[in-house]
Coordinates of C-alpha atoms in Angstrom, one line a residue:
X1 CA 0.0 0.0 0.0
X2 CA 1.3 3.4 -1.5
X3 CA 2.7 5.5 2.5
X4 CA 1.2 8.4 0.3
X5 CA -1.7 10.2 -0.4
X6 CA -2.8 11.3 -3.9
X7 CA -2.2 15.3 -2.6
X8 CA 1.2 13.9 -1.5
X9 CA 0.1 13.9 2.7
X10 CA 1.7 10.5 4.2
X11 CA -0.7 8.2 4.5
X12 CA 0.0 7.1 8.5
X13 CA -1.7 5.8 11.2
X14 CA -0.4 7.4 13.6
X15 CA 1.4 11.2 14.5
X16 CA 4.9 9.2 15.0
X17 CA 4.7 7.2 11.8
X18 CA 3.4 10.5 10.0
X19 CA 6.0 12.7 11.0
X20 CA 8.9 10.1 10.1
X21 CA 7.1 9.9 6.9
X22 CA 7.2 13.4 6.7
X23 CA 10.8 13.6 7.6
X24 CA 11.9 10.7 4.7
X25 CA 10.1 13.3 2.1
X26 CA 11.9 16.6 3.4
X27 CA 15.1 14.5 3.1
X28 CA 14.6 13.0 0.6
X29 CA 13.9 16.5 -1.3
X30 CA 17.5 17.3 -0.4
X31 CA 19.2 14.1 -2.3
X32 CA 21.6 11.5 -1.0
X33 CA 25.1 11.8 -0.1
X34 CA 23.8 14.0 2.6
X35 CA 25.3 14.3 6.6
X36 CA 22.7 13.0 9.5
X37 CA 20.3 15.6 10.7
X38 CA 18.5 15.2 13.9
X39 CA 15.2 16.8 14.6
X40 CA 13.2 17.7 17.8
X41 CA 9.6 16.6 17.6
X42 CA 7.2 18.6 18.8
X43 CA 3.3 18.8 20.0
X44 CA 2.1 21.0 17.3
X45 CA -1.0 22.5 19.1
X46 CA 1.5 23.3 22.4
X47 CA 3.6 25.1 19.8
X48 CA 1.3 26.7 18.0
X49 CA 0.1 27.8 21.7
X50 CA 3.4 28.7 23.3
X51 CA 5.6 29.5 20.2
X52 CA 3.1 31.2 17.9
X53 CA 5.5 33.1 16.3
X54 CA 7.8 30.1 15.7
X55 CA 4.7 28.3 14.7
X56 CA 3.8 31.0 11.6
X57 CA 7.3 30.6 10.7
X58 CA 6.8 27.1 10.3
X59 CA 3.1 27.6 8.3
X60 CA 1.4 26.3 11.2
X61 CA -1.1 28.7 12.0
X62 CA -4.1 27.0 11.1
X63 CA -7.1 25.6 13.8
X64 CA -6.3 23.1 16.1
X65 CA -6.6 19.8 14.7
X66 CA -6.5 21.3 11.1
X67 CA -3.5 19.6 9.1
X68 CA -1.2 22.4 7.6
X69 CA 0.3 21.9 3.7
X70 CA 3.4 19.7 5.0
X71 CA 0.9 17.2 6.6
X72 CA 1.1 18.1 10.0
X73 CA -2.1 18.3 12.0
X74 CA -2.7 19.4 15.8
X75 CA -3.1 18.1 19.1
X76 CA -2.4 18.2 22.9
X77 CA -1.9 16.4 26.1
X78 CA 0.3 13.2 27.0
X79 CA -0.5 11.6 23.6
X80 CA 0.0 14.7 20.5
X81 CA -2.5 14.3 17.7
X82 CA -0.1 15.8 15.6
X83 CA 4.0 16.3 15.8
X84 CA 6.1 18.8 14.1
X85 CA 9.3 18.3 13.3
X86 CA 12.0 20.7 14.0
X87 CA 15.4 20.6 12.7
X88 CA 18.3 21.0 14.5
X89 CA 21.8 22.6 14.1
X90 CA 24.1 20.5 11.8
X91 CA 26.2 17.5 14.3
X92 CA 29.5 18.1 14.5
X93 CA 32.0 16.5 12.3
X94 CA 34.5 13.9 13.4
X95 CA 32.2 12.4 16.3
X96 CA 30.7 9.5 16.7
X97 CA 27.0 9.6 16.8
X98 CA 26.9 7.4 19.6
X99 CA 28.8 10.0 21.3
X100 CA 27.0 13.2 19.9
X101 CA 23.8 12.1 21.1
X102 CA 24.9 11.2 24.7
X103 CA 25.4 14.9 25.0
X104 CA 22.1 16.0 24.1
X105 CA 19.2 17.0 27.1
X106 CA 16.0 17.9 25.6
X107 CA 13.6 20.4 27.1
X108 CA 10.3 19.3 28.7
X109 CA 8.2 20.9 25.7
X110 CA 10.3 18.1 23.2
X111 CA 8.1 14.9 23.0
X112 CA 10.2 13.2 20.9
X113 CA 13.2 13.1 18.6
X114 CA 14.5 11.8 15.2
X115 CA 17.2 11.1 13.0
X116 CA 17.8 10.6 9.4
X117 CA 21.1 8.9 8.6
X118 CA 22.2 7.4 5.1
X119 CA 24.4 4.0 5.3
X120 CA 25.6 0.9 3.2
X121 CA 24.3 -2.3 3.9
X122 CA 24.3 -5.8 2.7
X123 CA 21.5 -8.2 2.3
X124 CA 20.8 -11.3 4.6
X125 CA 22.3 -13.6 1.8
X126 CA 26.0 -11.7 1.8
X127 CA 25.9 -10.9 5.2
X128 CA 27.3 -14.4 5.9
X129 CA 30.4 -14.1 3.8
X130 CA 31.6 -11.2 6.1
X131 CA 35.1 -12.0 7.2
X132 CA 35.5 -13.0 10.9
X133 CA 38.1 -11.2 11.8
X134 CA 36.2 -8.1 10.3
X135 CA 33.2 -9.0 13.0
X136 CA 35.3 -8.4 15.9
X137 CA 35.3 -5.5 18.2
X138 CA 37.6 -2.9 17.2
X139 CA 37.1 -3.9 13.1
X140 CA 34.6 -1.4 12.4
X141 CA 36.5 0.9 10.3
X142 CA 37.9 -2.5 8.1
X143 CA 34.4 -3.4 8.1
X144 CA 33.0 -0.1 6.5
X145 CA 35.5 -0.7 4.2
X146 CA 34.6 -3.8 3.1
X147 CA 31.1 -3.3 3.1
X148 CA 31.4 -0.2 0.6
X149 CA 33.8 -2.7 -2.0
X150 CA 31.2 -5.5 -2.0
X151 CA 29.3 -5.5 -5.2
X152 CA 25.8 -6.4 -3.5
X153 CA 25.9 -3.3 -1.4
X154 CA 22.7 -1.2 -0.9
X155 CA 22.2 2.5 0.5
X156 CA 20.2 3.2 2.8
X157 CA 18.6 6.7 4.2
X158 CA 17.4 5.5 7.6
X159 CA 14.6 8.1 8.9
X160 CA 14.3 6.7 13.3
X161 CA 12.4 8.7 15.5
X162 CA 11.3 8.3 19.3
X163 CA 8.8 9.3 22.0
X164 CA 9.3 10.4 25.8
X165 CA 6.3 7.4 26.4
X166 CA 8.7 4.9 24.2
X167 CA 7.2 4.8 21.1
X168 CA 9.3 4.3 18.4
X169 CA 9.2 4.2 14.4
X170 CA 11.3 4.0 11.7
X171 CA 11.6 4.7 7.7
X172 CA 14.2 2.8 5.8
X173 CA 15.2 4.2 1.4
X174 CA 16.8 2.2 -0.6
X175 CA 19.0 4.4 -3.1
X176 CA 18.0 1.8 -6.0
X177 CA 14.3 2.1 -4.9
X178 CA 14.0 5.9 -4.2
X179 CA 10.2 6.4 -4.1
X180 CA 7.5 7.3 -1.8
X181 CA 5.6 4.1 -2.6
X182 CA 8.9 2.1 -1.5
X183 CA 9.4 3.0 1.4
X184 CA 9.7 0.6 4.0
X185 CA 8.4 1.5 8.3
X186 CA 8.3 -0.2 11.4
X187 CA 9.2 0.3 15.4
X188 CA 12.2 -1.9 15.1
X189 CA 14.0 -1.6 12.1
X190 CA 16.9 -0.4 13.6
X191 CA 17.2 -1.2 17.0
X192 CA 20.5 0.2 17.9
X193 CA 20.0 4.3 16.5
X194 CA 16.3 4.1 18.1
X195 CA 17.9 3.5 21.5
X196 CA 20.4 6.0 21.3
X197 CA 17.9 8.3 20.7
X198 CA 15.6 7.1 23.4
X199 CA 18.6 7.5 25.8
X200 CA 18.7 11.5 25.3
X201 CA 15.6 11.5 26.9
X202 CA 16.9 9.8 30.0
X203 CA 18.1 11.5 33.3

């Protein structure tokens, strides 16, 4: 089933999956070869309430509840009916994401956070021709290497995003399949970036 609508709103069940969705477009407007990006997710009736100027900057001055030209609707309380996306300042070169975001505290008005990163990867049926020696700790950098010589790899733009409450969703590109309807989503698609992001939420 197409994750978009024919005015080009995605097609979502819920305000997480939506505003992932939303994300994969906006990067995907911007091309590949691009750096990670990480965005703030935000209630968009508590902005629109406490940030109104912000909010018209953003083109979402509209009713309550109304969704605004970039899909994004409104909504309040513990559970958002709509989240807007907010990007942040460009990370820092040289470090480690796993790192960058372990520096990150978000304010109490930030119900959630997401990340789009692009990567190589290999399907299940090469994975098991990796080297060993290239599988153990301290290999990584060989490994990247390896990976980006091997004539079945894929790109990927991985879109993750996470909730204070836990909820999490992700978006996964393929470079060789770079469409809307192609798009693949689900809360565990990659495990490891959605709980680094979960952890900037944590005391």
């Amino acid at each position: 089933m197409d994750n978009i609508t024919d005015d080009g709103t995605p097609l979502a069940a819920s305000p997480l999956t939506r505003a992932v969705l939303e994300i994969d477009e906006y990067a995907a407007g911007l091309g590949w070869d691009q750096p990670a990006r990480l965005f703030a997710l935000v209630d968009t009736d508590r902005l629109r309430a406490e940030e109104p100027v912000l909010a018209d900057r953003l083109g979402l001055g509209g009713e309550s509840g109304q969704d605004d030209p970039a899909g994004r609707g409104g909504g309040s309380g513990a559970a958002p009916a709509s989240l807007t996306p907010v990007e942040q300042d460009e990370l820092p070169a040289g470090i480690p994401l796993d790192e960058f975001l372990g520096t990150i505290a978000w304010p109490d008005a930030v119900a959630g956070c997401a990340m789009t990163v692009e990567r190589l990867m290999l399907p299940p049926s090469a994975e098991t021709s990796v080297p060993r020696e290239l599988q153990e700790e301290g290999a990584e950098e060989r490994l990247a290497r390896w990976v980006a010589e091997h004539p079945e790899r894929r790109e990927v733009r991985m879109t993750v995003a996470v909730l204070r409450d836990g909820a999490r969703e992700t978006a996964l590109r393929l470079r060789e399949k770079d469409s809307p309807t192609e798009v693949l989503t689900g809360p565990d698609l990659v495990p490891g970036l959605a709980e680094a992001l979960a952890g900037t939420f944590t005391d």
